[in-house]
GROMACS .gro file of N, CA and C in nm:
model
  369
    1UNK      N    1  -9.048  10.099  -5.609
    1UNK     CA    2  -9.062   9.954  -5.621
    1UNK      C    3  -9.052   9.887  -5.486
    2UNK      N    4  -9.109   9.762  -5.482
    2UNK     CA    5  -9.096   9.690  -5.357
    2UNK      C    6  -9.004   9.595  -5.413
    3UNK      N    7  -8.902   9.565  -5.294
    3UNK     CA    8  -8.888   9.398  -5.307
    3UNK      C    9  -8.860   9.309  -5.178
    4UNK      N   10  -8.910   9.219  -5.201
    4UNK     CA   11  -8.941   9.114  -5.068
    4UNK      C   12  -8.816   9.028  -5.070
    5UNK      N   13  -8.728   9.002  -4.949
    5UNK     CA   14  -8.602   8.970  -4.921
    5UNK      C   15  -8.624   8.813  -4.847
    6UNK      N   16  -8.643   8.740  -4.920
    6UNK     CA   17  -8.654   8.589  -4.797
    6UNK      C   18  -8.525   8.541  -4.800
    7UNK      N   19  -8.468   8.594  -4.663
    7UNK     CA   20  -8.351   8.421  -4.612
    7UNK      C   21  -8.383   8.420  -4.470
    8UNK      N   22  -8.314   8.332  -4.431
    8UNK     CA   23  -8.314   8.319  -4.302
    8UNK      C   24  -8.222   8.371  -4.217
    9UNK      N   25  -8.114   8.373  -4.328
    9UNK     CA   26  -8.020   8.426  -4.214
    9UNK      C   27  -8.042   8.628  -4.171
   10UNK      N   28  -8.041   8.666  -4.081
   10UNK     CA   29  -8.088   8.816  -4.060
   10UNK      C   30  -7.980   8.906  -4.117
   11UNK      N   31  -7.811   8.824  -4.092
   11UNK     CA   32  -7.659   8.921  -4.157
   11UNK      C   33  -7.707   8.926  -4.343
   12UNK      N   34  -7.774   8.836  -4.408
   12UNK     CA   35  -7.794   8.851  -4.544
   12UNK      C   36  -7.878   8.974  -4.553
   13UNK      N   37  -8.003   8.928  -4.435
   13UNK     CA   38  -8.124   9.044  -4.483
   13UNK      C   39  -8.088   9.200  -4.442
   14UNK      N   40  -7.979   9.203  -4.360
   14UNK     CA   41  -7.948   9.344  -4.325
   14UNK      C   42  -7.830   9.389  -4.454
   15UNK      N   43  -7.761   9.301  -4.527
   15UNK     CA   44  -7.664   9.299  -4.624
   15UNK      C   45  -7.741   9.361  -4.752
   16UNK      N   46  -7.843   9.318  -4.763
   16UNK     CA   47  -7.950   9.360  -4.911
   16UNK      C   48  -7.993   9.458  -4.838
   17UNK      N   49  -8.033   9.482  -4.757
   17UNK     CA   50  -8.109   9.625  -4.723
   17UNK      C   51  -8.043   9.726  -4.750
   18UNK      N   52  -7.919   9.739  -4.669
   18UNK     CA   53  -7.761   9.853  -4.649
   18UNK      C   54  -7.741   9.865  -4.808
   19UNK      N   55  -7.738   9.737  -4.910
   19UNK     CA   56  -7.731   9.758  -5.037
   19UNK      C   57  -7.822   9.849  -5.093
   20UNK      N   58  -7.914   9.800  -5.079
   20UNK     CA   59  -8.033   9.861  -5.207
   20UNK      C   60  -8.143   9.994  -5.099
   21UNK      N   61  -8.036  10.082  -5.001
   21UNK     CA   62  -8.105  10.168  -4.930
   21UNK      C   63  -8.073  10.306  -5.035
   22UNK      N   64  -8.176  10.372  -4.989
   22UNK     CA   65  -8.173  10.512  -5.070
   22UNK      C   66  -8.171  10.499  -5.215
   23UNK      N   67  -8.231  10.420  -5.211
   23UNK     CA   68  -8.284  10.413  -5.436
   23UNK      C   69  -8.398  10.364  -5.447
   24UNK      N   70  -8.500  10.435  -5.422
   24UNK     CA   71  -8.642  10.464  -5.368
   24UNK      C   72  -8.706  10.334  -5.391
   25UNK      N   73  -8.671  10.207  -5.359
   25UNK     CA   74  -8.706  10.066  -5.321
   25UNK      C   75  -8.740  10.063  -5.196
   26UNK      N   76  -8.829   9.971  -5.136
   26UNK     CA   77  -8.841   9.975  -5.068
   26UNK      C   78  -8.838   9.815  -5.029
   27UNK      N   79  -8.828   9.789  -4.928
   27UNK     CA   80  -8.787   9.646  -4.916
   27UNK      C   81  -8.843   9.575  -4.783
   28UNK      N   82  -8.874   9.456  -4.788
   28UNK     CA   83  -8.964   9.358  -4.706
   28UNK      C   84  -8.855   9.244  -4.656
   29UNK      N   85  -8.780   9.270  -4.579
   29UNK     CA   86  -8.756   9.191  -4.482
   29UNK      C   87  -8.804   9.080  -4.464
   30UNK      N   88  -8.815   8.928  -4.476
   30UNK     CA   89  -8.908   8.819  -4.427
   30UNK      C   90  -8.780   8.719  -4.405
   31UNK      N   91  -8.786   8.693  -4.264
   31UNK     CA   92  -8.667   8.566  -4.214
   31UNK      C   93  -8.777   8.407  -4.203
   32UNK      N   94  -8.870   8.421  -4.255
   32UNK     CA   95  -8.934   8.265  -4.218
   32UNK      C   96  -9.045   8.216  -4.339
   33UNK      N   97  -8.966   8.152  -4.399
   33UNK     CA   98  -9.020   8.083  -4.548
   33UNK      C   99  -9.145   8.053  -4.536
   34UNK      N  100  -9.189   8.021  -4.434
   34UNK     CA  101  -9.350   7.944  -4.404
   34UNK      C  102  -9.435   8.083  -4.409
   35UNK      N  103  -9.393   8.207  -4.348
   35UNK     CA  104  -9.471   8.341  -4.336
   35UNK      C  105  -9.479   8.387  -4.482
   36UNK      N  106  -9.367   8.359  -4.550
   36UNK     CA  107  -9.311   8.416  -4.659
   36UNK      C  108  -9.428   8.468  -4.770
   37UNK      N  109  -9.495   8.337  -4.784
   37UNK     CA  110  -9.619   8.327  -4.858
   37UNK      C  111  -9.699   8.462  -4.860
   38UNK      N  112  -9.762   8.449  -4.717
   38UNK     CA  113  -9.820   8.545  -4.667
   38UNK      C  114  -9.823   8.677  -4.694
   39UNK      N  115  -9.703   8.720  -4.646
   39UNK     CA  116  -9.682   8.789  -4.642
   39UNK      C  117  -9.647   8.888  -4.812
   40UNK      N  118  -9.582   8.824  -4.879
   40UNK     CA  119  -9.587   8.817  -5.044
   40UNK      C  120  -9.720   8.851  -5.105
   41UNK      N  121  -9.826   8.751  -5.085
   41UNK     CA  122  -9.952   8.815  -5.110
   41UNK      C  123 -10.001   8.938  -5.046
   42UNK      N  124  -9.989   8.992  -4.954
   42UNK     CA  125 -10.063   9.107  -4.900
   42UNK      C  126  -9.903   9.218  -4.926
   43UNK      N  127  -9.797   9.228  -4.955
   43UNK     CA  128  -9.731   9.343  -5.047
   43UNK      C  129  -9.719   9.328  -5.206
   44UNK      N  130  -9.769   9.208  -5.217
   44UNK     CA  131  -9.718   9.203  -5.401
   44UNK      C  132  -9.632   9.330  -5.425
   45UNK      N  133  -9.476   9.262  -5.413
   45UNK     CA  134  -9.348   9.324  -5.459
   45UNK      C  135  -9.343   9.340  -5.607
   46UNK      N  136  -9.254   9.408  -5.679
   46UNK     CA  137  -9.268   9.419  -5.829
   46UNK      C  138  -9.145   9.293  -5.819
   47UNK      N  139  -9.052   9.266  -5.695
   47UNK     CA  140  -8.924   9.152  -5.707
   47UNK      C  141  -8.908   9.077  -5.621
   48UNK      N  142  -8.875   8.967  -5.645
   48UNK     CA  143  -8.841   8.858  -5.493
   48UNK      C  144  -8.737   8.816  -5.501
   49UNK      N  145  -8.640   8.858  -5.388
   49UNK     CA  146  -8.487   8.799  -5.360
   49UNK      C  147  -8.525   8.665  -5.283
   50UNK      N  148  -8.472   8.533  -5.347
   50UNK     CA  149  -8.546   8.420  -5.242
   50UNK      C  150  -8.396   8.352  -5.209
   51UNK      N  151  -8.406   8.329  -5.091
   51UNK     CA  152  -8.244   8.234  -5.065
   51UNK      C  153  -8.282   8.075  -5.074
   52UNK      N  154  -8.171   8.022  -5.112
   52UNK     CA  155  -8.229   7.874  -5.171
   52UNK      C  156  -8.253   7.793  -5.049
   53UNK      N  157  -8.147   7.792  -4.940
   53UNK     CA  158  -8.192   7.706  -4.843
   53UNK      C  159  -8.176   7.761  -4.691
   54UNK      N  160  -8.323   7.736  -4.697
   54UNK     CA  161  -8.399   7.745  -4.537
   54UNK      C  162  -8.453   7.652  -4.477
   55UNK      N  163  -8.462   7.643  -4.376
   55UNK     CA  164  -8.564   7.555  -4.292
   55UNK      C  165  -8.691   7.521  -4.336
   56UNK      N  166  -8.765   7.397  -4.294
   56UNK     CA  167  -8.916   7.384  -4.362
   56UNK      C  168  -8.898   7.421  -4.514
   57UNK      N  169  -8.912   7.476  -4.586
   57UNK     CA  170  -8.950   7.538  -4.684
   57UNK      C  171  -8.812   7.575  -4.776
   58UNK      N  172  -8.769   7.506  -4.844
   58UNK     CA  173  -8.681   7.562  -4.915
   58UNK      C  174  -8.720   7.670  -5.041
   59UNK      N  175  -8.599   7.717  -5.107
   59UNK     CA  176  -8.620   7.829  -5.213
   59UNK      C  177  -8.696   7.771  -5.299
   60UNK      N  178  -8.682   7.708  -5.379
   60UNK     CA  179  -8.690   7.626  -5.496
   60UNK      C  180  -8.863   7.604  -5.506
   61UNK      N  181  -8.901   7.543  -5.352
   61UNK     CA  182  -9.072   7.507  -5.333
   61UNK      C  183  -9.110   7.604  -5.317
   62UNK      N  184  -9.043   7.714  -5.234
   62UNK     CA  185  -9.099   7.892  -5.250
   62UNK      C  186  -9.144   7.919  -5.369
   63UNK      N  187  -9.046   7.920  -5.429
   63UNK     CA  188  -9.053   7.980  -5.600
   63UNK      C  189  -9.144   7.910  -5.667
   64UNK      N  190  -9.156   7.776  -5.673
   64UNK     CA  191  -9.279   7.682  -5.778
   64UNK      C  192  -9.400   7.706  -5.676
   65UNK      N  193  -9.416   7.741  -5.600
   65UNK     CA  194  -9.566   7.771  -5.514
   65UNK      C  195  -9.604   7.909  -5.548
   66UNK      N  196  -9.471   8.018  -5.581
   66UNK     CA  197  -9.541   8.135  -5.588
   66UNK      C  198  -9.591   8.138  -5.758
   67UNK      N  199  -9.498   8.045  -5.824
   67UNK     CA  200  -9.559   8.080  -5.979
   67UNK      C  201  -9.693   7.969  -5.984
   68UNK      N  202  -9.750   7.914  -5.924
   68UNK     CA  203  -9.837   7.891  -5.925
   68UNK      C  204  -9.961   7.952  -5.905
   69UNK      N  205  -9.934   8.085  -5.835
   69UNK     CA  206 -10.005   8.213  -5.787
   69UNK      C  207 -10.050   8.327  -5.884
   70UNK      N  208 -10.157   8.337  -5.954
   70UNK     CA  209 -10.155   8.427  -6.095
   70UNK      C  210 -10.095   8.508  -6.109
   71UNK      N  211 -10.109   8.582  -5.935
   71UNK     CA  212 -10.038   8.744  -5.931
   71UNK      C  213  -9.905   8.702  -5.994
   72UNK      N  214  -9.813   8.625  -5.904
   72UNK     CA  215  -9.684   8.614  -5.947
   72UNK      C  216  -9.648   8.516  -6.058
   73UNK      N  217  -9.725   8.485  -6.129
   73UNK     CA  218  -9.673   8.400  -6.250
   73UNK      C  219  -9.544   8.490  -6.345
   74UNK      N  220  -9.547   8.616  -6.316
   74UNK     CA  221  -9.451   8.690  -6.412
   74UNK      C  222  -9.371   8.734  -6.331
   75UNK      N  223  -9.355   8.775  -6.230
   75UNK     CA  224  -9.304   8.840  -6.083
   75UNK      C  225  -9.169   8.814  -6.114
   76UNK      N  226  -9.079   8.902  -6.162
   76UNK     CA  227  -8.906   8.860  -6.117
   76UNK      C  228  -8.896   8.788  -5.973
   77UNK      N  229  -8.821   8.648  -5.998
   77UNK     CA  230  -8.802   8.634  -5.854
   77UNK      C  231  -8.630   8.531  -5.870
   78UNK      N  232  -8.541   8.602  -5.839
   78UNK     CA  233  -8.406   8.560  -5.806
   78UNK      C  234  -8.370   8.493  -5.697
   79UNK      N  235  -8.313   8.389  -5.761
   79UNK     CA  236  -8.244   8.303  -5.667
   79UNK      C  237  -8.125   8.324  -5.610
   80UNK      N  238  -8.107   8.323  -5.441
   80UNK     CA  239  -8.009   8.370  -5.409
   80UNK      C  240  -7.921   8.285  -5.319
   81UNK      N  241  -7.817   8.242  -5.378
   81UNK     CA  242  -7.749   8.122  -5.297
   81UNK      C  243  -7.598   8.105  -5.275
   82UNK      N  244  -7.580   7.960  -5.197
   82UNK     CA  245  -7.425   7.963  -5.178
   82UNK      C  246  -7.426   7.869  -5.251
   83UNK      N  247  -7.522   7.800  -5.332
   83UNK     CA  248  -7.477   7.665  -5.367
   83UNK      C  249  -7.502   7.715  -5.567
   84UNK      N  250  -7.385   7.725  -5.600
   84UNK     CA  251  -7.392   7.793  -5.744
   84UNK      C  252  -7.318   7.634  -5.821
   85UNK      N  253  -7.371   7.520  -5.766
   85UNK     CA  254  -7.345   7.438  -5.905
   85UNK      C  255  -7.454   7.411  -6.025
   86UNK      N  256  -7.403   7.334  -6.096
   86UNK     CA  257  -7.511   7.337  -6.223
   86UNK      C  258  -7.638   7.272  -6.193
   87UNK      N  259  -7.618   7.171  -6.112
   87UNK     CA  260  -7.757   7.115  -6.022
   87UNK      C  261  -7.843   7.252  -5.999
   88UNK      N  262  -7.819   7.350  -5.904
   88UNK     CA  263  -7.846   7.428  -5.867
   88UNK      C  264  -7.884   7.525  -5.946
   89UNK      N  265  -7.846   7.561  -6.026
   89UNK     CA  266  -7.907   7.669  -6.176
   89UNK      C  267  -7.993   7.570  -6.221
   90UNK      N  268  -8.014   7.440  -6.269
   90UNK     CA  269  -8.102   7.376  -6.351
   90UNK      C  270  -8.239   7.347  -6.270
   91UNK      N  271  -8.244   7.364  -6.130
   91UNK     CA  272  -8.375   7.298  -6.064
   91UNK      C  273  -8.420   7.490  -5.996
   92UNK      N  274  -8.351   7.573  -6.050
   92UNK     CA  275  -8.379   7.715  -6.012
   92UNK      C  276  -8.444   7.733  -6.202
   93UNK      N  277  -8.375   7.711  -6.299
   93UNK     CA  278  -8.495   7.712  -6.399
   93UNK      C  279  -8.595   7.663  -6.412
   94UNK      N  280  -8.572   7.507  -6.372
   94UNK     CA  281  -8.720   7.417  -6.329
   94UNK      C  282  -8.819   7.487  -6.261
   95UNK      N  283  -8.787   7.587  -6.189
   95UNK     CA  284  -8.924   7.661  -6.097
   95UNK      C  285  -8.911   7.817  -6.146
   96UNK      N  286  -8.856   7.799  -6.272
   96UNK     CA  287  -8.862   7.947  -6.361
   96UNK      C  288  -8.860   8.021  -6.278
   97UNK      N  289  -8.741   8.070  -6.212
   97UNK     CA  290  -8.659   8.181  -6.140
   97UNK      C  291  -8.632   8.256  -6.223
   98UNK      N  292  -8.614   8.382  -6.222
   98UNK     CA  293  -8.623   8.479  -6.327
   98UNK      C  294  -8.429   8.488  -6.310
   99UNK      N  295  -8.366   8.501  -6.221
   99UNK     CA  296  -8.263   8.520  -6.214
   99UNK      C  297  -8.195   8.480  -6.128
  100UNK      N  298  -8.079   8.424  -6.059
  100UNK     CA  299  -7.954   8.334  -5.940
  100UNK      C  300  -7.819   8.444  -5.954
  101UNK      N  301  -7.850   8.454  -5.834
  101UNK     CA  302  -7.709   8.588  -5.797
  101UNK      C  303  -7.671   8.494  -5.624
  102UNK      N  304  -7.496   8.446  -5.667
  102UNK     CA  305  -7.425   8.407  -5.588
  102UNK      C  306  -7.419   8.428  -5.466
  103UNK      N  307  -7.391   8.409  -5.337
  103UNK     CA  308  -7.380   8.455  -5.261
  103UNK      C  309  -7.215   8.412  -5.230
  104UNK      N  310  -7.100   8.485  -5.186
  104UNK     CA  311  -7.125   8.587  -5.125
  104UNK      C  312  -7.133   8.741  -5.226
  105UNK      N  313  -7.167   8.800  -5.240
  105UNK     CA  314  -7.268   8.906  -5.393
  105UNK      C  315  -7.200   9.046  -5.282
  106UNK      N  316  -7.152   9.148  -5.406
  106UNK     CA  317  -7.148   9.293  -5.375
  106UNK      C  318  -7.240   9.360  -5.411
  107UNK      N  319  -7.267   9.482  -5.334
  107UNK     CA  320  -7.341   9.591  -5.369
  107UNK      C  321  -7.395   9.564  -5.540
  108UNK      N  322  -7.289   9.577  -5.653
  108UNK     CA  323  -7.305   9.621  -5.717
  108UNK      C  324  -7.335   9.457  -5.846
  109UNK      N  325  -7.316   9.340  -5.746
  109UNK     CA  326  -7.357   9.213  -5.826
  109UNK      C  327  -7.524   9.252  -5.786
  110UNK      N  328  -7.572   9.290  -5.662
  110UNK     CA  329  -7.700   9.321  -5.671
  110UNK      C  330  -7.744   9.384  -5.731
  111UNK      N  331  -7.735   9.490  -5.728
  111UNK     CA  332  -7.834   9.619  -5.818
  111UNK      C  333  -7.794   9.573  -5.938
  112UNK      N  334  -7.706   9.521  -5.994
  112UNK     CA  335  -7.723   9.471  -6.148
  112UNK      C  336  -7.807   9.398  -6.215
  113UNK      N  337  -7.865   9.303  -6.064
  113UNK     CA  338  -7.963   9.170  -6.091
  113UNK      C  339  -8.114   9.247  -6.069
  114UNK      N  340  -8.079   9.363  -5.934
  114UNK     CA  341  -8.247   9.424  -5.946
  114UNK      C  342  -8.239   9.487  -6.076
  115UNK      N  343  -8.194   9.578  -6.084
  115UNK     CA  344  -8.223   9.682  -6.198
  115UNK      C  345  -8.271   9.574  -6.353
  116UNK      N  346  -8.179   9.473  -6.347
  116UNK     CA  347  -8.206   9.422  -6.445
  116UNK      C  348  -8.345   9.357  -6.470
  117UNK      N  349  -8.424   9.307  -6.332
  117UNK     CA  350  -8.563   9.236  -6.342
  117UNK      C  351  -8.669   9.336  -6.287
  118UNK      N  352  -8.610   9.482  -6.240
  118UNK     CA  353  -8.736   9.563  -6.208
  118UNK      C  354  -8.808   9.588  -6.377
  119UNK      N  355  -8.942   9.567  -6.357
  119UNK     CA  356  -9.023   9.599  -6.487
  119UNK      C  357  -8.967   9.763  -6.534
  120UNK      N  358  -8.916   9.857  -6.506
  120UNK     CA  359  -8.922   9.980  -6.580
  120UNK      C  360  -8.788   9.934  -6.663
  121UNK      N  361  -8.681   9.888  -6.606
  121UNK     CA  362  -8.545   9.811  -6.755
  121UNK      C  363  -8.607   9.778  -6.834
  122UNK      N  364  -8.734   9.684  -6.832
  122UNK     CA  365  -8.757   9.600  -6.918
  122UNK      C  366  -8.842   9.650  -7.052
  123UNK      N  367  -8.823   9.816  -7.026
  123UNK     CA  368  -8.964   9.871  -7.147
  123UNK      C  369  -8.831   9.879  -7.280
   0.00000   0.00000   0.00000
């Protein structure tokens, strides 16, 4: 499986990597929301870890731009944040996020949230 990692900060994106290394995922690194796009279309991941707030481009407009995209209209794509109030879960369903995992998140709050939205759980 692929999955595409957007935050900005690089200590998160090296944090999910070290997590989800050696469990034959493979993973896309992207520190700049504006590339993000891009780059998303030319790996179509089976998952998207998106962090809610970045520069230019927040999570939220990430996420309602990519389900606007046929490929990813079904695409697990989790929201990943520091800001876990109810505001924050309700405008992450508004852009039908498949799933919101807290930050600061262990090893094992992750792989609970991939495993749970990689398509092979879901047969």
């Amino acid at each position: 499986y692929t999955i595409a990692c957007i935050d900005d900060s690089p200590t998160v994106l090296s944090a999910i990597q070290e997590f989800l290394d050696d469990r034959s995922l493979t993973i896309i690194p992207i520190n700049d929301p504006v590339k993000a796009l891009m780059q998303i279309m030319r790996s179509k991941p089976d998952l998207i870890l998106l962090d809610v707030t970045m520069p230019n481009l927040d999570g939220y407009e990430l996420c309602s731009l990519l389900r606007r995209h046929p490929h990813f209209k079904n695409t697990p794509i989790v929201m990943v944040t520091g800001n876990t109030g109810l505001i924050d879960r309700a405008k992450a369903k508004l852009v039908r996020a498949s799933g919101y995992l807290a930050k600061p998140f262990s090893q094992s709050d992750l792989l609970k949230m991939v495993f749970m939205h990689l398509p092979a759980s879901q047969g």
